[in-house]
Coordinates of C-alpha atoms (C1' of nucleotides) in Angstrom, one line a residue:
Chain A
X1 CA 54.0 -3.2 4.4
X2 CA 52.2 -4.8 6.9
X3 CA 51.5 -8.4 7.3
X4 CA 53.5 -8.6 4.0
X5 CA 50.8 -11.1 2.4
X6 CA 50.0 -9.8 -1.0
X7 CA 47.6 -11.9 -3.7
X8 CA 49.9 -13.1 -6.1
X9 CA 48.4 -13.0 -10.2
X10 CA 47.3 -16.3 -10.8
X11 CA 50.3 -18.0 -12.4
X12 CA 49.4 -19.7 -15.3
X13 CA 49.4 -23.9 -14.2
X14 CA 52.0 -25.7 -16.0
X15 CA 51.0 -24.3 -19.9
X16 CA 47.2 -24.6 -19.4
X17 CA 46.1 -20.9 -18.5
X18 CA 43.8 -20.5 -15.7
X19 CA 41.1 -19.8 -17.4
X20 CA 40.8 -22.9 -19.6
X21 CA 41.1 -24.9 -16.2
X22 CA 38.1 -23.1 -14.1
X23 CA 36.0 -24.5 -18.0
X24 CA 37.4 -27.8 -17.9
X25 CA 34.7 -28.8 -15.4
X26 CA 31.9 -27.0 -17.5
X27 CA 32.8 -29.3 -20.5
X28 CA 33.3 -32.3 -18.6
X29 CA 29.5 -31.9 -17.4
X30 CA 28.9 -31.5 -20.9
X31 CA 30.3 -34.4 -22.2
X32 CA 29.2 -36.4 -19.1
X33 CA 25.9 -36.3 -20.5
X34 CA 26.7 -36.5 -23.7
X35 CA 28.2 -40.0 -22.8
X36 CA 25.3 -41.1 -20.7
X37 CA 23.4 -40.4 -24.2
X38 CA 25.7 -42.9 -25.6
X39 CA 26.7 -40.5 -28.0
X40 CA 29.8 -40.9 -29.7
X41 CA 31.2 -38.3 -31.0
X42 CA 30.4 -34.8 -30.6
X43 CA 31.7 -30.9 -32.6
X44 CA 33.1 -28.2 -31.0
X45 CA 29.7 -26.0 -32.2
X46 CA 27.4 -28.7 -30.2
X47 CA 29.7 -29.0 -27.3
X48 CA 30.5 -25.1 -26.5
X49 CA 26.1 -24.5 -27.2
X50 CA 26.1 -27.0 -24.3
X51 CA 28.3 -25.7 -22.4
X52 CA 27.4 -22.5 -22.9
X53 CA 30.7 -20.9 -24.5
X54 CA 32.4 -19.7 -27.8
X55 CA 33.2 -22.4 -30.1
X56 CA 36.5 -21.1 -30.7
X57 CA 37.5 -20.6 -27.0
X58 CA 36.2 -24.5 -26.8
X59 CA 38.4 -25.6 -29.3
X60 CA 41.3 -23.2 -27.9
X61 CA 41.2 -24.3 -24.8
X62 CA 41.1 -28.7 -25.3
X63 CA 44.1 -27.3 -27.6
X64 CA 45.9 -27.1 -24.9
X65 CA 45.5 -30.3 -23.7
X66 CA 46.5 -31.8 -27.2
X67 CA 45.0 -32.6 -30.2
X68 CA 42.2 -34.9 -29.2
X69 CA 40.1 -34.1 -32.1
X70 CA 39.4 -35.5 -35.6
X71 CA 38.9 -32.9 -38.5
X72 CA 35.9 -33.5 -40.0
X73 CA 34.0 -35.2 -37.4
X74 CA 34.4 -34.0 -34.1
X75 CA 35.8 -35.4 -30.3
X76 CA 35.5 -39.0 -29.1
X77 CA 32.9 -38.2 -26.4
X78 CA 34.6 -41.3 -24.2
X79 CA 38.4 -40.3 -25.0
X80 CA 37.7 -36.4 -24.0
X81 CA 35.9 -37.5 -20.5
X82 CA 38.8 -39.2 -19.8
X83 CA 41.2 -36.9 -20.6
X84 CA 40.0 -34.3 -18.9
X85 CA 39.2 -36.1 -15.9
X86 CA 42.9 -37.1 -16.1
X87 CA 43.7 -33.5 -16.3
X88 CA 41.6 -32.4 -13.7
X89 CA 42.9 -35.4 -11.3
X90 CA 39.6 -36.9 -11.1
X91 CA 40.7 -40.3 -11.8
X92 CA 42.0 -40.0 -8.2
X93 CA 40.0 -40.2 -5.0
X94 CA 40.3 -36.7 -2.8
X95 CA 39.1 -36.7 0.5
X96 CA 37.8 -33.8 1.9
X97 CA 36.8 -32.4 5.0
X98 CA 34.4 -30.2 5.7
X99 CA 34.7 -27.8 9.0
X100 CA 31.5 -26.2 10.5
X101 CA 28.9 -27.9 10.0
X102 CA 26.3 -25.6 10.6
X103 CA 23.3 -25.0 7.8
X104 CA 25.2 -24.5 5.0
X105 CA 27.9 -27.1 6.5
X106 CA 25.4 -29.7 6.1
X107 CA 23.9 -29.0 2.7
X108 CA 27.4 -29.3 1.4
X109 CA 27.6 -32.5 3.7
X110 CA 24.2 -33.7 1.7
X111 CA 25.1 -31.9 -1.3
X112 CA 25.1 -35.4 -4.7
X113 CA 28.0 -33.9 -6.7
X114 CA 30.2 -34.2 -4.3
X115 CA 30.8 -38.2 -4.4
X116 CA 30.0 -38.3 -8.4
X117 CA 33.5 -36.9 -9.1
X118 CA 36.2 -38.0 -7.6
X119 CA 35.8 -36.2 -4.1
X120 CA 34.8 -38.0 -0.9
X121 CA 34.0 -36.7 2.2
X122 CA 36.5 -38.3 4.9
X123 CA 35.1 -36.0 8.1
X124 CA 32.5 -33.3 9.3
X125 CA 34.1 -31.4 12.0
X126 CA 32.4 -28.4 14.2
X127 CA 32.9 -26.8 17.3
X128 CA 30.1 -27.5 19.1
X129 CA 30.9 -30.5 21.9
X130 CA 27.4 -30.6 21.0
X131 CA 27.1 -31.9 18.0
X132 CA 29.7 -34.5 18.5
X133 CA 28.7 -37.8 17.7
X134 CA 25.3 -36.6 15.5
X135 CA 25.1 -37.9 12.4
X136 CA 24.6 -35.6 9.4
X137 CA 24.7 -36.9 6.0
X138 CA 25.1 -40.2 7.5
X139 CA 28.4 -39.6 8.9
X140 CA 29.4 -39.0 12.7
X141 CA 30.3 -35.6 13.5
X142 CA 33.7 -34.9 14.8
X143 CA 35.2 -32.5 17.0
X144 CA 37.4 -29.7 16.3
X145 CA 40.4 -30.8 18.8
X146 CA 40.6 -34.1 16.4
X147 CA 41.4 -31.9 13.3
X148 CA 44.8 -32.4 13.0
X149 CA 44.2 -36.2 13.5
X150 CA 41.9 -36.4 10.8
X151 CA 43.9 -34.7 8.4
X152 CA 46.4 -36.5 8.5
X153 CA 45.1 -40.3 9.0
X154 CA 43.2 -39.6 6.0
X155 CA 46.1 -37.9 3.6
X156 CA 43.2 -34.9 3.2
X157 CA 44.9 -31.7 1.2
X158 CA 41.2 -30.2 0.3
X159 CA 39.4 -28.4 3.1
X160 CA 35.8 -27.0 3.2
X161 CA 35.4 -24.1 5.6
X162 CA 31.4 -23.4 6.1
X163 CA 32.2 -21.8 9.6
X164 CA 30.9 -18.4 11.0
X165 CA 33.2 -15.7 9.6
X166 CA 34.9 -15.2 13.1
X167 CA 36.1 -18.7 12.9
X168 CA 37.1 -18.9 9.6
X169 CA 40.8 -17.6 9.7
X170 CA 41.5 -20.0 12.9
X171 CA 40.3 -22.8 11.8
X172 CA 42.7 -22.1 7.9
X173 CA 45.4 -22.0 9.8
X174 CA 44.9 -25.1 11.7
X175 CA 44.2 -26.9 8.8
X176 CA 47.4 -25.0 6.4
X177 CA 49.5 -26.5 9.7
X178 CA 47.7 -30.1 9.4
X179 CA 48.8 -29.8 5.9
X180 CA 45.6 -28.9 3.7
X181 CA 47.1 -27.0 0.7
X182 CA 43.8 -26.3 -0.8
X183 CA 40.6 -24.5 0.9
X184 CA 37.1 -23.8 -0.5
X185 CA 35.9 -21.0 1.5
X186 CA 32.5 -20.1 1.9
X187 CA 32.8 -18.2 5.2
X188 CA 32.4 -14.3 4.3
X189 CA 35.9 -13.1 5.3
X190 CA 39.3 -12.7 3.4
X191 CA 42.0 -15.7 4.5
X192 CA 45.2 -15.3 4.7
X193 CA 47.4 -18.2 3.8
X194 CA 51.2 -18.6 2.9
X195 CA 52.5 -19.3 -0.6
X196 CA 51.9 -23.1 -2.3
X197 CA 47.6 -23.0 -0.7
X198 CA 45.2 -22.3 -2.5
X199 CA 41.6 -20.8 -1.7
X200 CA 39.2 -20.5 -3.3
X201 CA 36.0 -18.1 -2.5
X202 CA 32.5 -18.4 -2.5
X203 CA 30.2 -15.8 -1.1
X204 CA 26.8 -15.5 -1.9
X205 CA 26.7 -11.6 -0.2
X206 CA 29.0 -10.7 -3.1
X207 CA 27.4 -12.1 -5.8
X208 CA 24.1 -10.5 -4.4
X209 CA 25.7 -7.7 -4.4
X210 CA 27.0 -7.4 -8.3
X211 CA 23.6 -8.9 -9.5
X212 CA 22.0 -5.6 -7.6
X213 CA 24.4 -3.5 -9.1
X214 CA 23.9 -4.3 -12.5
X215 CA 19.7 -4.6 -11.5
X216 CA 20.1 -0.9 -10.7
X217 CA 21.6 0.0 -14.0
X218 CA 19.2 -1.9 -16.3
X219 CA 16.4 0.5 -13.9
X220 CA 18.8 3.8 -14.2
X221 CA 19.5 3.4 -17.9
X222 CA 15.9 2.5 -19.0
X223 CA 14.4 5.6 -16.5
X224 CA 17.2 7.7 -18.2
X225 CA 15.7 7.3 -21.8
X226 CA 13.8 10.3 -21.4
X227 CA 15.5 13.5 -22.6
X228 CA 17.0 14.9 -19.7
X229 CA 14.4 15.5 -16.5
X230 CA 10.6 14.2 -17.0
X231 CA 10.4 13.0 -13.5
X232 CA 11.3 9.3 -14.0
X233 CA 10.1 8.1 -10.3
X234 CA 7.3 6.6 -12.2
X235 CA 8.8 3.0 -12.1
X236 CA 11.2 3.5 -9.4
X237 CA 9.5 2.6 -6.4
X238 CA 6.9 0.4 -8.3
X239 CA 8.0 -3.2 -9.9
X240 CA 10.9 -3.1 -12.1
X241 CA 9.2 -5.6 -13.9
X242 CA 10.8 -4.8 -17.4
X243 CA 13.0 -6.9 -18.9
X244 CA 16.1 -6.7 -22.2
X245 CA 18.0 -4.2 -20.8
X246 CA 21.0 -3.9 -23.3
X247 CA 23.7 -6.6 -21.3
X248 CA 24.3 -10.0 -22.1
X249 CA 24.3 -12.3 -19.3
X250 CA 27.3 -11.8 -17.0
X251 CA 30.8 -14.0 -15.9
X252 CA 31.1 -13.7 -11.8
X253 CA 34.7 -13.3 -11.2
X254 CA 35.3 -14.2 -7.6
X255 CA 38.9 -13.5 -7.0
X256 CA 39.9 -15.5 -3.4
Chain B
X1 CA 24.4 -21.9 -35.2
X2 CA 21.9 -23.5 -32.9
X3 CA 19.6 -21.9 -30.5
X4 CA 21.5 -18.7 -31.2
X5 CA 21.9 -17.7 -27.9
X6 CA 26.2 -17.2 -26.6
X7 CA 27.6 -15.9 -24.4
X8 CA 28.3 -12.1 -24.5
X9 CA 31.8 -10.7 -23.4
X10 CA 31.3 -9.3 -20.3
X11 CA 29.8 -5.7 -20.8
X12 CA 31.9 -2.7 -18.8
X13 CA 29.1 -1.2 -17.1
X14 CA 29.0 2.1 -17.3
X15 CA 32.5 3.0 -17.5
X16 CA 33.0 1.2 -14.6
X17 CA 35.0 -2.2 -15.3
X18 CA 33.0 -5.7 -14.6
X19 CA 36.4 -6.5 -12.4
X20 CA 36.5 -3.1 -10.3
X21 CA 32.7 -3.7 -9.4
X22 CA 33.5 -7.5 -8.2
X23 CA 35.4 -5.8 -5.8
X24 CA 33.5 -3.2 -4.2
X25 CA 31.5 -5.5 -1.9
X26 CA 34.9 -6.7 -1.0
X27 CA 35.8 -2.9 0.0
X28 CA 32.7 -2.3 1.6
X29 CA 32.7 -5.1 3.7
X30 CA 36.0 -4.3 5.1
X31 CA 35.1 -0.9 5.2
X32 CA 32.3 -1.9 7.1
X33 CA 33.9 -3.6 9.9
X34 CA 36.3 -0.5 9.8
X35 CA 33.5 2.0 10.5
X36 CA 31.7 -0.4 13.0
X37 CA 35.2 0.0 15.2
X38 CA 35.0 3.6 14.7
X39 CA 38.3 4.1 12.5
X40 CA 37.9 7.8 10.7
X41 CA 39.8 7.6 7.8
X42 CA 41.8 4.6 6.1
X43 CA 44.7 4.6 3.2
X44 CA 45.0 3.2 0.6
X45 CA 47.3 0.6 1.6
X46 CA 45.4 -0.6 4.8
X47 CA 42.1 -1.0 3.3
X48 CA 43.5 -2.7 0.0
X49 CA 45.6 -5.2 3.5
X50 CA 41.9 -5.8 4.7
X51 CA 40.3 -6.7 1.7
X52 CA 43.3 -8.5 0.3
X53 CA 44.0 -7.3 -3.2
X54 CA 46.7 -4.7 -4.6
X55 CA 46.8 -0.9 -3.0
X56 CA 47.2 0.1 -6.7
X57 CA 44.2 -1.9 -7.5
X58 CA 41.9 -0.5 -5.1
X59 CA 43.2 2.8 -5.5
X60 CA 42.2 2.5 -9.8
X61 CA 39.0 0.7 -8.6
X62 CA 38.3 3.9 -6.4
X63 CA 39.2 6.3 -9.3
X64 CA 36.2 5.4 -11.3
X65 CA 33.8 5.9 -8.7
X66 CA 35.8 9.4 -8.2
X67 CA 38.1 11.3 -6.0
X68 CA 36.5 10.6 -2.6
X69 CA 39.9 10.5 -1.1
X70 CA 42.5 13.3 0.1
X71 CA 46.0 12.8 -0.3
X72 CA 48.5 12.7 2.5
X73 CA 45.2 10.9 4.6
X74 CA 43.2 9.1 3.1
X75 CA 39.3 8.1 2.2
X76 CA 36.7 9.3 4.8
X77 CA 35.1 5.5 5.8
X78 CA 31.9 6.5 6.6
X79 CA 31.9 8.4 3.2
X80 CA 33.3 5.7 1.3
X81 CA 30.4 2.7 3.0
X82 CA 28.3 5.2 1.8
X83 CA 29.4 5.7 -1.8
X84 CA 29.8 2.5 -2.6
X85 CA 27.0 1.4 -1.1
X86 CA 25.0 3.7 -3.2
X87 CA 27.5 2.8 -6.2
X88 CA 26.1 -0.8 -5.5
X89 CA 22.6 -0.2 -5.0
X90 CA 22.4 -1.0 -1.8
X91 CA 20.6 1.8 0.0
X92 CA 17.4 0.2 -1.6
X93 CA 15.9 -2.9 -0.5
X94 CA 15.9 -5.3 -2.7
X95 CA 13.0 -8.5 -2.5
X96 CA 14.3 -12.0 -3.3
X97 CA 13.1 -15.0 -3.6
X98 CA 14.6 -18.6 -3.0
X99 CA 13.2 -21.4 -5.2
X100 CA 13.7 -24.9 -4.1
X101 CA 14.0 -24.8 -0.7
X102 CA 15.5 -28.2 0.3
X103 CA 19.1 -28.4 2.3
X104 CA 20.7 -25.8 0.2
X105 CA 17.5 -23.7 -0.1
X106 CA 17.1 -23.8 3.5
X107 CA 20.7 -23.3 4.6
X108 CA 20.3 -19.6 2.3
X109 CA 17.4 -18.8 3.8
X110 CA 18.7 -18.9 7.3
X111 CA 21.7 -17.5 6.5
X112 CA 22.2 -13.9 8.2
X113 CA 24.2 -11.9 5.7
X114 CA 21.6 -11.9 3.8
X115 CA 19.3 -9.6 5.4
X116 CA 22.1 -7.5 6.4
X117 CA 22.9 -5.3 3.3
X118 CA 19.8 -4.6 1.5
X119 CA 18.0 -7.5 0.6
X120 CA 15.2 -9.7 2.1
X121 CA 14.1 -12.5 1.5
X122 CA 10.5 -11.9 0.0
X123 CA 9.4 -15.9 -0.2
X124 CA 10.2 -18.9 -0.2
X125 CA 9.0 -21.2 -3.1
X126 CA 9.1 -25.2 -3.7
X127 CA 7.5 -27.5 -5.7
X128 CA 7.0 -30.3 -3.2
X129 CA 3.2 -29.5 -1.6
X130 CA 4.6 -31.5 1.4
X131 CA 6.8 -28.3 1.8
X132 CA 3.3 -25.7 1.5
X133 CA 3.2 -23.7 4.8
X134 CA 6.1 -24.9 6.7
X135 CA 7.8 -22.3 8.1
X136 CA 11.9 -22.4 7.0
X137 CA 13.9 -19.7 8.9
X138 CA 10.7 -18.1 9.8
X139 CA 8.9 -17.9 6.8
X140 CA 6.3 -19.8 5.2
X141 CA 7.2 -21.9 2.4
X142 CA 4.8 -21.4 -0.6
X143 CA 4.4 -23.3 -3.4
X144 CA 5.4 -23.3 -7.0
X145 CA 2.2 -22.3 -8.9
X146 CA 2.1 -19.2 -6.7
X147 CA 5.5 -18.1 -8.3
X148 CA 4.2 -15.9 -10.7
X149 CA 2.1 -14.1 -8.5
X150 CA 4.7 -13.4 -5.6
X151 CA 7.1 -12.4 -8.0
X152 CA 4.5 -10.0 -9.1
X153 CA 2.7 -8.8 -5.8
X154 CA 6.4 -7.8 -4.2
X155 CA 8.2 -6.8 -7.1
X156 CA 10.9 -9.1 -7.2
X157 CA 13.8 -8.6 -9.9
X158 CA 16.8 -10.9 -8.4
X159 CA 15.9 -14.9 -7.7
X160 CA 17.9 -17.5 -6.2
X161 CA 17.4 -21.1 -7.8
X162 CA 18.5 -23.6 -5.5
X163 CA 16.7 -26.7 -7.2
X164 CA 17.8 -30.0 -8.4
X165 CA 19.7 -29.6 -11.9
X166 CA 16.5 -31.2 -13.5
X167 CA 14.4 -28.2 -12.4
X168 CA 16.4 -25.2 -13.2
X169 CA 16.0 -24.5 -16.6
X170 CA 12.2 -24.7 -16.2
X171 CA 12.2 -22.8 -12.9
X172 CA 14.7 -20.0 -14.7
X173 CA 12.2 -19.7 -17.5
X174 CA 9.3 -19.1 -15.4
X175 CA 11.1 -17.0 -12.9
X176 CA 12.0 -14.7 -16.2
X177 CA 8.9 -14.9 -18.0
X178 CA 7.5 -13.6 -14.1
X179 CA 9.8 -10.6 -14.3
X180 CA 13.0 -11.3 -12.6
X181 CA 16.2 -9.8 -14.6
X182 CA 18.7 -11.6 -11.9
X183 CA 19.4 -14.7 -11.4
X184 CA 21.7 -16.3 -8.5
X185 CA 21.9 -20.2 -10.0
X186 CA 23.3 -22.8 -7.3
X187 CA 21.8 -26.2 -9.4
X188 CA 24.6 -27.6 -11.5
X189 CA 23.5 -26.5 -14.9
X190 CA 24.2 -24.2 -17.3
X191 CA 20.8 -21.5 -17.9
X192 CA 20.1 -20.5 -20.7
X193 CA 18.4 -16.5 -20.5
X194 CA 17.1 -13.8 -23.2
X195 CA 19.4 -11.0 -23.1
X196 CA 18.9 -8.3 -20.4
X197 CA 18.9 -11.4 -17.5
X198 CA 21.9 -11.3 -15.3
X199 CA 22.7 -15.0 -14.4
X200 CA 25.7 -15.7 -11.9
X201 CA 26.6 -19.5 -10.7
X202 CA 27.8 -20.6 -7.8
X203 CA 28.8 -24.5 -8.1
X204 CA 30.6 -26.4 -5.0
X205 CA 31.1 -29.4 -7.8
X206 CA 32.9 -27.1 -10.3
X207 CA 35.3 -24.8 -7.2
X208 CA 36.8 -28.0 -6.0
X209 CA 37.5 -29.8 -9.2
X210 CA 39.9 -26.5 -9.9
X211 CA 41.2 -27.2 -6.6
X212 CA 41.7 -30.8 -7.3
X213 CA 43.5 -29.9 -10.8
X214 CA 46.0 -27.1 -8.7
X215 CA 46.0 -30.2 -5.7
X216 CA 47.2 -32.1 -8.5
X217 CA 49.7 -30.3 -10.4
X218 CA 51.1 -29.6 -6.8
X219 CA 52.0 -33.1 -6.5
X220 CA 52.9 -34.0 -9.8
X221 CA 55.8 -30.9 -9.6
X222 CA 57.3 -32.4 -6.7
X223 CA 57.3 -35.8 -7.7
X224 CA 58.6 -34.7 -10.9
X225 CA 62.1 -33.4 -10.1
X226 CA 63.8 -36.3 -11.2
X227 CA 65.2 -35.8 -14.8
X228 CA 62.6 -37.1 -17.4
X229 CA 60.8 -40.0 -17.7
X230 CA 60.9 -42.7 -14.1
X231 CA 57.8 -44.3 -14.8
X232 CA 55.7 -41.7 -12.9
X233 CA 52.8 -43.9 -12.2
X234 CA 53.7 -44.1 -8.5
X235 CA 52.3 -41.8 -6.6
X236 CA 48.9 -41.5 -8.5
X237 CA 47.4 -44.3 -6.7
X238 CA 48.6 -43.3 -2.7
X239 CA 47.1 -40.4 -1.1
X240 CA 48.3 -37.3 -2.6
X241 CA 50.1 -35.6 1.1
X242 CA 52.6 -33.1 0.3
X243 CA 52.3 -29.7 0.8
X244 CA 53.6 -26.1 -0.5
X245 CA 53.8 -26.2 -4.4
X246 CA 55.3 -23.5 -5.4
X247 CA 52.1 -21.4 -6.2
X248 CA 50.0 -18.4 -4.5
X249 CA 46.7 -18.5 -4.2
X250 CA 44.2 -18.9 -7.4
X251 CA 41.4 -17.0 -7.9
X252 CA 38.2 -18.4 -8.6
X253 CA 36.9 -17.7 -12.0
X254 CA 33.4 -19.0 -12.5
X255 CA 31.2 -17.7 -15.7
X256 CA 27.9 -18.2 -15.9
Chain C
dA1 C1' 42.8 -42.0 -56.5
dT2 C1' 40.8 -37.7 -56.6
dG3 C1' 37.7 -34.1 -55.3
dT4 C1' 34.6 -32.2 -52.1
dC5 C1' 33.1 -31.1 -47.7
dT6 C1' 33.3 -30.7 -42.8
dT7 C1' 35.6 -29.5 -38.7
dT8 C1' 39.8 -28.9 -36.2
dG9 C1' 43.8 -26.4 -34.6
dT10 C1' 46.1 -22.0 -34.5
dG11 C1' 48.4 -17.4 -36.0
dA12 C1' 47.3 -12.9 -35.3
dA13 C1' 44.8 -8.8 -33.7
dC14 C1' 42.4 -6.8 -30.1
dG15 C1' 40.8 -5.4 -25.6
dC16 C1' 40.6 -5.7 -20.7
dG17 C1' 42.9 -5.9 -16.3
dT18 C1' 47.0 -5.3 -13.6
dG19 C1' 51.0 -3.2 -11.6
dC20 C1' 54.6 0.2 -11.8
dA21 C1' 56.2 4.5 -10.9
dC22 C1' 55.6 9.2 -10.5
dA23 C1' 53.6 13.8 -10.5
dA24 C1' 50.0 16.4 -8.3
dA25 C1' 47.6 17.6 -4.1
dG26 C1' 47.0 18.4 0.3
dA27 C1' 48.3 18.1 5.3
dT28 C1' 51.5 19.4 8.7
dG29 C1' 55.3 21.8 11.1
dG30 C1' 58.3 25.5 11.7
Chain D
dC1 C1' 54.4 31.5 4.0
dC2 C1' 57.5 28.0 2.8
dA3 C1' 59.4 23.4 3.1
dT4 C1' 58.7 18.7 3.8
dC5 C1' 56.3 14.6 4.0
dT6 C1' 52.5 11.6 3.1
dT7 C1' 49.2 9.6 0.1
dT8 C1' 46.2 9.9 -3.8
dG9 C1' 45.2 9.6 -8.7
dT10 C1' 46.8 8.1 -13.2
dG11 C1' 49.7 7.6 -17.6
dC12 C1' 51.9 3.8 -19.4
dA13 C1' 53.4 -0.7 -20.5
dC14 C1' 52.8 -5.4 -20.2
dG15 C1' 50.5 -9.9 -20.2
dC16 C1' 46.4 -12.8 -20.3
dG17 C1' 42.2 -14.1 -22.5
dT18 C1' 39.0 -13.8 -26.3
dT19 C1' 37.8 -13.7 -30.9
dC20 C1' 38.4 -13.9 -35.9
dA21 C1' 39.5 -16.1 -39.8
dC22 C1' 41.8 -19.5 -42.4
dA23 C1' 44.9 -23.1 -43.7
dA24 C1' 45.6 -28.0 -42.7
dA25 C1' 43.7 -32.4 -42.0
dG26 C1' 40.9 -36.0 -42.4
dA27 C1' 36.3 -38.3 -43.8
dC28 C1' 33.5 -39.7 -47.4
dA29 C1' 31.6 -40.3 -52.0
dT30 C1' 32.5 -41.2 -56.6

DNA sequence: ATGTCTTTGTGAACGCGTGCACAAAGATGG
DNA sequence: CCATCTTTGTGCACGCGTTCACAAAGACAT
């Protein structure tokens, strides 16, 4: 029972399945070169090799967008960047704030692809009375007590939370309450937030973490060819320097 | 055709599902802070509270590492740190190095969890000779053409790439060809690696434009509880300020 | 206009991950 | 030693996502 806040499954948005949406972005890269190419059209074999997928999921997933292709020659390289964009709401502005602006706080502050699409910093906010006033990233610092403010004078729904971990859950909640319905978190600590937010998680401990996993298999499996017991230490404290263990390259799944 | 190289499905390593070992650092860290206030024994249900995901969940994710659990109590915390720890490959040390060590680089480098389960940061290494010998979170920058040979001299298998999109392929390739069989990408691109080379992305750009897309829909469900077809064009132009769509929160999907 | 060739769009099968619900296991009290 | 109560471990069913394989659709040449 407890606190009574369970993850929910990850409804499928409006048709288009989760999935599909988190590799809308990786095409639209895609075709955002494409287009700086001036190329016109492009196949689903030469877009998924760029992107880096299946050329069926490609073609599965702009499927569910509609039929924006032509048989026999391909997508309109222009026509699909727009679409998408449209899809993804990037022919909007979205301000965003960014709490905490610490070191990683202001790398994401300097941080290029954030003004390319359709996101625009509107505040940096941190705790420290400090840092009030400093300008990072060419914008003034703000303090924390003008959160609420902020939010609302600027109409911001998408928060950034780059705070120390203890902080992190406070400063959700004061953001949720200011009316922020959607929070990148890099902060290494679970939030808890009601039903209609969304967060989203990134934590570079954790995906440290899986990467050494699967490094310790590739050395396990490869020190395990041997029969059963010829003293395999040989490599083990040495450089495990081989490569082509026997996995392909791995998704990270980063549930919130 | 093309280059030939896809993407592979995913692997379950060794019996244990890609999914279930996404989650273990989630477990451990909760378990962590459990041990660290002394707690003997947890159930299912308040662990699976702590790290935020299903009690059934955790309790299968458990059940392929074993039965470290007793019924009618519990798991044993200190027991369980130390299994999964072990499960992760974490009571080594593992060397890493950070490879273009501008704001993002630098913001890594200084940040604490990173020395705190297992790894250490080995070098730093950029390709600006402005960069040589200044020290970035106490450690001397080096630069690029010494990559190979620090890879080498500390036995390094798990890089970080933290360099301009431009750079990463190039740096990926020599970071591989050097040795290294995982690969933590932060530059906007898609890498391409021989098999047996873990890659995981992290990509600020990529998190929020799902945000946006959820942001969006959010809006667009309210505004669209009138009948049909009122020329829906409204809103899209003002700032986007409602909250609570009716959805939990997403997880964060993100192949490599 | 007709045929050929390319590429899309999708029906269907499969596999993984999730959650339910319950039996088995052990602790605890009398 | 037996009864009861708690909590684990898991068999099972379901749904989502991926992949295959192919028919339909259109371009293009003749």
């Amino acid at each position: 029972m407890a606190t009574g806040r369970t993850h929910r499954p990850a409804t499928r948005s409006r048709g288009i399945p989760e999935a599909t949406v988190a590799r809308l972005p990786l095409y639209l890269r895609a075709l955002t070169a494409l287009s700086e190419r001036s190329v016109p059209t492009v196949s689903s074999e030469e877009l998924a090799a760029a992107a880096g997928v299946n050329s069926a999921k490609l073609r599965k997933d702009f499927s569910y967008l509609g039929s924006y292709g032509t048989r026999g020659v391909g997508y309109d390289v222009e026509y699909l960047v727009y679409q998408i964009s449209r899809e993804l709401g990037l022919t909007q502005d979205w301000p965003v704030v960014i709490v905490g602006i610490g070191n990683l706080g202001a790398a994401l502050a300097n941080y290029g692809g954030f003004a390319s699409r359709g996101f625009r910093v509107a505040a940096l906010i941190d705790a420290d009375p400090a840092m009030a006033g400093k300008p990072v990233a060419g914008i003034a610092v703000q303090h924390t007590d003008e959160l609420e403010q902020i939010i609302a004078d600027n109409g911001v729904s998408i928060g950034v939370i780059a705070t120390p971990a203890g902080a992190a859950q406070q400063v959700c909640d004061r953001l949720v309450a200011a009316g922020v319905t959607s929070i990148l978190n890099f902060a290494p600590t679970v939030l808890t937030v009601p039903d209609g937010v969304d967060v989203r998680k990134v934590d570079l401990s954790i995906e440290l973490q899986i990467l050494a996993f699967h490094e310790q298999r590739k050395a396990g499996e490869d020190a395990a060819h041997d029969g059963g017991r010829t003293a395999p230490a040989v490599r083990a404290a040495t450089v495990a320097a081989d490569r082509k263990g026997p996995d392909g390259d791995v998704p990270a799944v980063m549930p919130a």
